[in-house]
Amino acid sequence: MSRAALLVLADGRFPAGGHAHSGGAEPAVTAGRIKDAATLESFCRGRLHTAGLVAAGLAAAAAAGHDPLLLDDAADARTPVPALRTTARKLGRQMMRAARATWPGPELDALAAARPRGAHQPVVLGVAARSAGLEPLDAAYAVAYENISGPATAAVRLLSLDPFDATAVLARLAADLDRVAQQGADAAARVALEGTDALPAASAPLLDITAEAHAAWPVRLFAS
């Protein structure tokens, strides 16, 4: 295993398409729920412990070698609104392209063949992490970090927020990130005995509602 692969996978410049998505930050800014660094931190913390936790469990389970098709079904069950399912599969398709170019392997090829329109992004990320020789906890860290770094980066563009302040928000969430990644990996370790029901199923109804509304906006800066 090369832990350096985790740096590549979690790098915001990894060409997996995340730069085009705000993780719900754009509608939150428009509604006035994100207006400064403090409210961005609250938003990111809530997202981390809900959507981020779910993604961490799925990615860790995929990195552990569990059936990615069953995990993809589990991701569908945990994504109730069509807009977020569509986004997750688009991001999964782009992640698949980047991962197969970077860490080619038979498991990525098999998932791409089985889900030509894209599997859910956390599942693809987990399989990519496995192909890169990373551990389930590494995959959980990468996807959990992405769940907060995306909105933080988007807030810089949407609010002209000072990038130093946005980065400080991420630093203050480090302890939460540790907990969420570990919870995701611990849940993934139970999948062999308990099935996918062992994975987190935290919900974020406001993220779901605003994602569906945002998808219908005629003009928007971010795809989601």
PDB file of C-alpha atoms in Angstrom:
ATOM      1  CA  MET A   1       0.000   0.000   0.000  1.00  0.00           C
ATOM      2  CA  SER A   2       1.158   3.523  -0.795  1.00  0.00           C
ATOM      3  CA  ARG A   3      -0.519   6.056   1.470  1.00  0.00           C
ATOM      4  CA  ALA A   4       0.524   8.707  -1.044  1.00  0.00           C
ATOM      5  CA  ALA A   5      -2.275   7.405  -3.289  1.00  0.00           C
ATOM      6  CA  LEU A   6      -4.726   8.846  -0.771  1.00  0.00           C
ATOM      7  CA  LEU A   7      -3.325  12.313  -1.450  1.00  0.00           C
ATOM      8  CA  VAL A   8      -3.974  11.844  -5.163  1.00  0.00           C
ATOM      9  CA  LEU A   9      -7.509  10.537  -4.612  1.00  0.00           C
ATOM     10  CA  ALA A  10      -8.473  13.311  -2.187  1.00  0.00           C
ATOM     11  CA  ASP A  11      -6.832  16.109  -4.177  1.00  0.00           C
ATOM     12  CA  GLY A  12      -9.383  18.635  -5.381  1.00  0.00           C
ATOM     13  CA  ARG A  13      -7.559  18.667  -8.724  1.00  0.00           C
ATOM     14  CA  PHE A  14      -8.184  14.965  -9.294  1.00  0.00           C
ATOM     15  CA  PRO A  15     -10.299  15.086 -12.484  1.00  0.00           C
ATOM     16  CA  ALA A  16     -13.427  13.481 -11.071  1.00  0.00           C
ATOM     17  CA  GLY A  17     -15.822  16.364 -11.809  1.00  0.00           C
ATOM     18  CA  GLY A  18     -16.408  17.557  -8.259  1.00  0.00           C
ATOM     19  CA  HIS A  19     -15.442  21.166  -9.085  1.00  0.00           C
ATOM     20  CA  ALA A  20     -18.735  21.576 -10.960  1.00  0.00           C
ATOM     21  CA  HIS A  21     -20.854  20.723  -7.894  1.00  0.00           C
ATOM     22  CA  SER A  22     -21.486  22.735  -4.749  1.00  0.00           C
ATOM     23  CA  GLY A  23     -22.781  19.943  -2.509  1.00  0.00           C
ATOM     24  CA  GLY A  24     -25.929  21.933  -1.777  1.00  0.00           C
ATOM     25  CA  ALA A  25     -24.082  25.151  -1.016  1.00  0.00           C
ATOM     26  CA  GLU A  26     -25.527  27.126  -3.937  1.00  0.00           C
ATOM     27  CA  PRO A  27     -29.184  26.838  -2.861  1.00  0.00           C
ATOM     28  CA  ALA A  28     -28.138  27.349   0.770  1.00  0.00           C
ATOM     29  CA  VAL A  29     -26.381  30.595  -0.153  1.00  0.00           C
ATOM     30  CA  THR A  30     -29.381  31.753  -2.173  1.00  0.00           C
ATOM     31  CA  ALA A  31     -31.701  31.024   0.766  1.00  0.00           C
ATOM     32  CA  GLY A  32     -29.413  32.884   3.169  1.00  0.00           C
ATOM     33  CA  ARG A  33     -28.477  29.829   5.203  1.00  0.00           C
ATOM     34  CA  ILE A  34     -24.818  30.258   4.239  1.00  0.00           C
ATOM     35  CA  LYS A  35     -23.678  33.868   4.426  1.00  0.00           C
ATOM     36  CA  ASP A  36     -20.272  33.816   6.125  1.00  0.00           C
ATOM     37  CA  ALA A  37     -17.619  31.476   7.527  1.00  0.00           C
ATOM     38  CA  ALA A  38     -19.651  30.651  10.645  1.00  0.00           C
ATOM     39  CA  THR A  39     -22.737  29.575   8.728  1.00  0.00           C
ATOM     40  CA  LEU A  40     -20.582  27.704   6.205  1.00  0.00           C
ATOM     41  CA  GLU A  41     -19.074  25.761   9.105  1.00  0.00           C
ATOM     42  CA  SER A  42     -22.541  24.854  10.430  1.00  0.00           C
ATOM     43  CA  PHE A  43     -23.641  23.741   6.984  1.00  0.00           C
ATOM     44  CA  CYS A  44     -20.540  21.623   6.418  1.00  0.00           C
ATOM     45  CA  ARG A  45     -20.774  20.030   9.857  1.00  0.00           C
ATOM     46  CA  GLY A  46     -24.379  19.024   9.224  1.00  0.00           C
ATOM     47  CA  ARG A  47     -23.554  17.691   5.783  1.00  0.00           C
ATOM     48  CA  LEU A  48     -20.567  15.759   7.113  1.00  0.00           C
ATOM     49  CA  HIS A  49     -22.581  13.942   9.781  1.00  0.00           C
ATOM     50  CA  THR A  50     -25.407  13.016   7.382  1.00  0.00           C
ATOM     51  CA  ALA A  51     -24.543  12.714   3.676  1.00  0.00           C
ATOM     52  CA  GLY A  52     -20.843  12.475   4.497  1.00  0.00           C
ATOM     53  CA  LEU A  53     -21.356   9.640   6.954  1.00  0.00           C
ATOM     54  CA  VAL A  54     -23.470   7.667   4.481  1.00  0.00           C
ATOM     55  CA  ALA A  55     -20.842   8.163   1.773  1.00  0.00           C
ATOM     56  CA  ALA A  56     -18.040   7.159   4.151  1.00  0.00           C
ATOM     57  CA  GLY A  57     -19.714   3.849   4.944  1.00  0.00           C
ATOM     58  CA  LEU A  58     -20.375   3.047   1.302  1.00  0.00           C
ATOM     59  CA  ALA A  59     -16.851   3.949   0.182  1.00  0.00           C
ATOM     60  CA  ALA A  60     -15.238   1.973   3.005  1.00  0.00           C
ATOM     61  CA  ALA A  61     -17.363  -1.070   2.228  1.00  0.00           C
ATOM     62  CA  ALA A  62     -16.423  -0.910  -1.456  1.00  0.00           C
ATOM     63  CA  ALA A  63     -12.743  -0.528  -0.552  1.00  0.00           C
ATOM     64  CA  ALA A  64     -13.080  -3.607   1.665  1.00  0.00           C
ATOM     65  CA  GLY A  65     -14.106  -5.655  -1.356  1.00  0.00           C
ATOM     66  CA  HIS A  66     -17.842  -6.037  -0.781  1.00  0.00           C
ATOM     67  CA  ASP A  67     -20.048  -6.438  -3.848  1.00  0.00           C
ATOM     68  CA  PRO A  68     -20.205  -2.964  -5.436  1.00  0.00           C
ATOM     69  CA  LEU A  69     -23.530  -3.716  -7.131  1.00  0.00           C
ATOM     70  CA  LEU A  70     -25.163  -4.461  -3.783  1.00  0.00           C
ATOM     71  CA  LEU A  71     -23.565  -1.328  -2.408  1.00  0.00           C
ATOM     72  CA  ASP A  72     -24.878   0.656  -5.363  1.00  0.00           C
ATOM     73  CA  ASP A  73     -28.381  -0.578  -4.562  1.00  0.00           C
ATOM     74  CA  ALA A  74     -27.817   0.410  -0.931  1.00  0.00           C
ATOM     75  CA  ALA A  75     -26.743   3.875  -2.077  1.00  0.00           C
ATOM     76  CA  ASP A  76     -29.926   4.187  -4.135  1.00  0.00           C
ATOM     77  CA  ALA A  77     -32.006   3.305  -1.072  1.00  0.00           C
ATOM     78  CA  ARG A  78     -30.232   6.030   0.895  1.00  0.00           C
ATOM     79  CA  THR A  79     -30.729   8.672  -1.815  1.00  0.00           C
ATOM     80  CA  PRO A  80     -34.467   9.382  -1.916  1.00  0.00           C
ATOM     81  CA  VAL A  81     -34.621  12.222  -4.456  1.00  0.00           C
ATOM     82  CA  PRO A  82     -34.024  11.816  -8.198  1.00  0.00           C
ATOM     83  CA  ALA A  83     -31.820  14.923  -8.465  1.00  0.00           C
ATOM     84  CA  LEU A  84     -29.246  13.551  -6.031  1.00  0.00           C
ATOM     85  CA  ARG A  85     -29.348  10.082  -7.590  1.00  0.00           C
ATOM     86  CA  THR A  86     -28.625  11.625 -10.973  1.00  0.00           C
ATOM     87  CA  THR A  87     -25.792  13.714  -9.533  1.00  0.00           C
ATOM     88  CA  ALA A  88     -24.273  10.752  -7.696  1.00  0.00           C
ATOM     89  CA  ARG A  89     -24.229   8.653 -10.869  1.00  0.00           C
ATOM     90  CA  LYS A  90     -22.808  11.458 -13.021  1.00  0.00           C
ATOM     91  CA  LEU A  91     -20.030  11.965 -10.508  1.00  0.00           C
ATOM     92  CA  GLY A  92     -19.548   8.213 -10.309  1.00  0.00           C
ATOM     93  CA  ARG A  93     -19.158   8.001 -14.073  1.00  0.00           C
ATOM     94  CA  GLN A  94     -16.542  10.771 -14.068  1.00  0.00           C
ATOM     95  CA  MET A  95     -14.763   9.224 -11.081  1.00  0.00           C
ATOM     96  CA  MET A  96     -14.684   5.920 -12.958  1.00  0.00           C
ATOM     97  CA  ARG A  97     -12.984   7.516 -15.956  1.00  0.00           C
ATOM     98  CA  ALA A  98     -10.353   9.159 -13.777  1.00  0.00           C
ATOM     99  CA  ALA A  99      -9.787   6.068 -11.640  1.00  0.00           C
ATOM    100  CA  ARG A 100      -9.413   3.668 -14.566  1.00  0.00           C
ATOM    101  CA  ALA A 101      -6.834   5.967 -16.113  1.00  0.00           C
ATOM    102  CA  THR A 102      -4.947   6.314 -12.818  1.00  0.00           C
ATOM    103  CA  TRP A 103      -5.231   2.883 -11.173  1.00  0.00           C
ATOM    104  CA  PRO A 104      -6.521   0.462 -13.842  1.00  0.00           C
ATOM    105  CA  GLY A 105      -7.760  -2.863 -12.559  1.00  0.00           C
ATOM    106  CA  PRO A 106     -10.303  -5.631 -13.154  1.00  0.00           C
ATOM    107  CA  GLU A 107     -12.680  -4.555 -10.371  1.00  0.00           C
ATOM    108  CA  LEU A 108     -13.061  -1.088 -11.848  1.00  0.00           C
ATOM    109  CA  ASP A 109     -13.542  -2.605 -15.305  1.00  0.00           C
ATOM    110  CA  ALA A 110     -16.236  -4.967 -14.021  1.00  0.00           C
ATOM    111  CA  LEU A 111     -18.148  -2.170 -12.269  1.00  0.00           C
ATOM    112  CA  ALA A 112     -17.925   0.062 -15.339  1.00  0.00           C
ATOM    113  CA  ALA A 113     -19.344  -2.739 -17.485  1.00  0.00           C
ATOM    114  CA  ALA A 114     -22.156  -3.461 -15.022  1.00  0.00           C
ATOM    115  CA  ARG A 115     -23.092   0.208 -14.547  1.00  0.00           C
ATOM    116  CA  PRO A 116     -22.314   1.923 -17.875  1.00  0.00           C
ATOM    117  CA  ARG A 117     -24.381   4.963 -16.888  1.00  0.00           C
ATOM    118  CA  GLY A 118     -22.467   5.293 -13.645  1.00  0.00           C
ATOM    119  CA  ALA A 119     -22.578   3.797 -10.174  1.00  0.00           C
ATOM    120  CA  HIS A 120     -22.959   6.038  -7.134  1.00  0.00           C
ATOM    121  CA  GLN A 121     -19.817   8.087  -6.628  1.00  0.00           C
ATOM    122  CA  PRO A 122     -18.902   6.828  -3.118  1.00  0.00           C
ATOM    123  CA  VAL A 123     -19.041   3.245  -4.358  1.00  0.00           C
ATOM    124  CA  VAL A 124     -16.801   4.024  -7.324  1.00  0.00           C
ATOM    125  CA  LEU A 125     -14.419   5.941  -5.077  1.00  0.00           C
ATOM    126  CA  GLY A 126     -14.204   2.933  -2.759  1.00  0.00           C
ATOM    127  CA  VAL A 127     -13.405   0.566  -5.610  1.00  0.00           C
ATOM    128  CA  ALA A 128     -10.853   3.068  -6.884  1.00  0.00           C
ATOM    129  CA  ALA A 129      -9.253   3.208  -3.442  1.00  0.00           C
ATOM    130  CA  ARG A 130      -9.056  -0.584  -3.418  1.00  0.00           C
ATOM    131  CA  SER A 131      -7.455  -0.563  -6.869  1.00  0.00           C
ATOM    132  CA  ALA A 132      -4.940   1.990  -5.568  1.00  0.00           C
ATOM    133  CA  GLY A 133      -4.034  -0.299  -2.672  1.00  0.00           C
ATOM    134  CA  LEU A 134      -5.688   1.843  -0.010  1.00  0.00           C
ATOM    135  CA  GLU A 135      -7.565   0.704   3.100  1.00  0.00           C
ATOM    136  CA  PRO A 136     -11.296   1.132   3.838  1.00  0.00           C
ATOM    137  CA  LEU A 137     -10.554   3.895   6.346  1.00  0.00           C
ATOM    138  CA  ASP A 138      -8.601   5.762   3.661  1.00  0.00           C
ATOM    139  CA  ALA A 139     -11.609   5.631   1.339  1.00  0.00           C
ATOM    140  CA  ALA A 140     -13.863   6.860   4.141  1.00  0.00           C
ATOM    141  CA  TYR A 141     -11.548   9.799   4.773  1.00  0.00           C
ATOM    142  CA  ALA A 142     -11.374  10.739   1.092  1.00  0.00           C
ATOM    143  CA  VAL A 143     -15.118  10.776   0.514  1.00  0.00           C
ATOM    144  CA  ALA A 144     -15.931  12.436   3.850  1.00  0.00           C
ATOM    145  CA  TYR A 145     -13.428  15.206   3.137  1.00  0.00           C
ATOM    146  CA  GLU A 146     -14.905  15.705  -0.323  1.00  0.00           C
ATOM    147  CA  ASN A 147     -18.329  16.187   1.258  1.00  0.00           C
ATOM    148  CA  ILE A 148     -17.133  19.317   3.051  1.00  0.00           C
ATOM    149  CA  SER A 149     -14.366  20.606   0.791  1.00  0.00           C
ATOM    150  CA  GLY A 150     -16.803  20.895  -2.134  1.00  0.00           C
ATOM    151  CA  PRO A 151     -19.205  23.276  -0.346  1.00  0.00           C
ATOM    152  CA  ALA A 152     -16.287  25.224   1.156  1.00  0.00           C
ATOM    153  CA  THR A 153     -14.735  25.772  -2.268  1.00  0.00           C
ATOM    154  CA  ALA A 154     -18.116  26.668  -3.757  1.00  0.00           C
ATOM    155  CA  ALA A 155     -18.721  29.251  -1.021  1.00  0.00           C
ATOM    156  CA  VAL A 156     -15.561  31.070  -2.043  1.00  0.00           C
ATOM    157  CA  ARG A 157     -17.031  31.554  -5.507  1.00  0.00           C
ATOM    158  CA  LEU A 158     -20.625  32.151  -4.452  1.00  0.00           C
ATOM    159  CA  LEU A 159     -19.945  34.614  -1.633  1.00  0.00           C
ATOM    160  CA  SER A 160     -16.479  35.896  -2.537  1.00  0.00           C
ATOM    161  CA  LEU A 161     -15.572  34.398   0.821  1.00  0.00           C
ATOM    162  CA  ASP A 162     -11.918  34.754   1.773  1.00  0.00           C
ATOM    163  CA  PRO A 163     -10.225  31.446   0.814  1.00  0.00           C
ATOM    164  CA  PHE A 164      -8.260  31.591   4.064  1.00  0.00           C
ATOM    165  CA  ASP A 165     -11.533  31.636   6.016  1.00  0.00           C
ATOM    166  CA  ALA A 166     -12.936  28.732   4.000  1.00  0.00           C
ATOM    167  CA  THR A 167      -9.804  26.689   4.630  1.00  0.00           C
ATOM    168  CA  ALA A 168      -9.975  27.504   8.335  1.00  0.00           C
ATOM    169  CA  VAL A 169     -13.511  26.084   8.358  1.00  0.00           C
ATOM    170  CA  LEU A 170     -12.174  22.788   7.032  1.00  0.00           C
ATOM    171  CA  ALA A 171      -9.423  22.775   9.643  1.00  0.00           C
ATOM    172  CA  ARG A 172     -11.924  23.309  12.458  1.00  0.00           C
ATOM    173  CA  LEU A 173     -13.900  20.299  11.214  1.00  0.00           C
ATOM    174  CA  ALA A 174     -10.887  17.970  11.398  1.00  0.00           C
ATOM    175  CA  ALA A 175     -12.029  16.215  14.586  1.00  0.00           C
ATOM    176  CA  ASP A 176     -15.508  15.697  13.147  1.00  0.00           C
ATOM    177  CA  LEU A 177     -13.942  14.328   9.984  1.00  0.00           C
ATOM    178  CA  ASP A 178     -11.919  11.838  12.022  1.00  0.00           C
ATOM    179  CA  ARG A 179     -15.052  10.607  13.784  1.00  0.00           C
ATOM    180  CA  VAL A 180     -17.140  10.303  10.624  1.00  0.00           C
ATOM    181  CA  ALA A 181     -14.426   8.443   8.704  1.00  0.00           C
ATOM    182  CA  GLN A 182     -13.952   6.002  11.583  1.00  0.00           C
ATOM    183  CA  GLN A 183     -17.707   5.473  11.941  1.00  0.00           C
ATOM    184  CA  GLY A 184     -17.960   4.737   8.236  1.00  0.00           C
ATOM    185  CA  ALA A 185     -15.093   2.246   8.355  1.00  0.00           C
ATOM    186  CA  ASP A 186     -16.483   0.572  11.484  1.00  0.00           C
ATOM    187  CA  ALA A 187     -19.869   0.147   9.807  1.00  0.00           C
ATOM    188  CA  ALA A 188     -18.222  -1.280   6.695  1.00  0.00           C
ATOM    189  CA  ALA A 189     -16.458  -3.860   8.846  1.00  0.00           C
ATOM    190  CA  ARG A 190     -19.865  -5.205   9.918  1.00  0.00           C
ATOM    191  CA  VAL A 191     -21.200  -5.678   6.386  1.00  0.00           C
ATOM    192  CA  ALA A 192     -19.797  -9.225   6.119  1.00  0.00           C
ATOM    193  CA  LEU A 193     -22.028 -10.359   9.002  1.00  0.00           C
ATOM    194  CA  GLU A 194     -24.955  -7.937   8.851  1.00  0.00           C
ATOM    195  CA  GLY A 195     -25.207  -7.058   5.155  1.00  0.00           C
ATOM    196  CA  THR A 196     -25.660  -3.539   3.840  1.00  0.00           C
ATOM    197  CA  ASP A 197     -28.139  -2.744   6.621  1.00  0.00           C
ATOM    198  CA  ALA A 198     -25.039  -2.214   8.779  1.00  0.00           C
ATOM    199  CA  LEU A 199     -24.145   0.885   6.770  1.00  0.00           C
ATOM    200  CA  PRO A 200     -25.206   4.350   7.952  1.00  0.00           C
ATOM    201  CA  ALA A 201     -28.506   5.670   6.664  1.00  0.00           C
ATOM    202  CA  ALA A 202     -28.476   9.200   8.067  1.00  0.00           C
ATOM    203  CA  SER A 203     -30.848  11.600   6.345  1.00  0.00           C
ATOM    204  CA  ALA A 204     -30.667  15.295   5.495  1.00  0.00           C
ATOM    205  CA  PRO A 205     -34.172  16.256   4.319  1.00  0.00           C
ATOM    206  CA  LEU A 206     -33.327  19.902   3.660  1.00  0.00           C
ATOM    207  CA  LEU A 207     -30.436  18.886   1.397  1.00  0.00           C
ATOM    208  CA  ASP A 208     -32.827  16.578  -0.461  1.00  0.00           C
ATOM    209  CA  ILE A 209     -35.509  19.244  -0.873  1.00  0.00           C
ATOM    210  CA  THR A 210     -33.156  21.984  -2.000  1.00  0.00           C
ATOM    211  CA  ALA A 211     -31.319  19.645  -4.392  1.00  0.00           C
ATOM    212  CA  GLU A 212     -34.562  18.837  -6.171  1.00  0.00           C
ATOM    213  CA  ALA A 213     -35.494  22.520  -6.384  1.00  0.00           C
ATOM    214  CA  HIS A 214     -31.996  23.518  -7.524  1.00  0.00           C
ATOM    215  CA  ALA A 215     -32.094  21.010 -10.377  1.00  0.00           C
ATOM    216  CA  ALA A 216     -35.036  22.933 -11.849  1.00  0.00           C
ATOM    217  CA  TRP A 217     -33.366  26.345 -11.745  1.00  0.00           C
ATOM    218  CA  PRO A 218     -33.030  27.750 -15.281  1.00  0.00           C
ATOM    219  CA  VAL A 219     -29.761  29.499 -14.381  1.00  0.00           C
ATOM    220  CA  ARG A 220     -27.240  28.232 -11.846  1.00  0.00           C
ATOM    221  CA  LEU A 221     -23.502  28.365 -11.335  1.00  0.00           C
ATOM    222  CA  PHE A 222     -23.112  24.746 -10.203  1.00  0.00           C
ATOM    223  CA  ALA A 223     -24.629  21.527 -11.519  1.00  0.00           C
ATOM    224  CA  SER A 224     -25.802  20.589  -8.027  1.00  0.00           C
TER     225      SER A 224
END
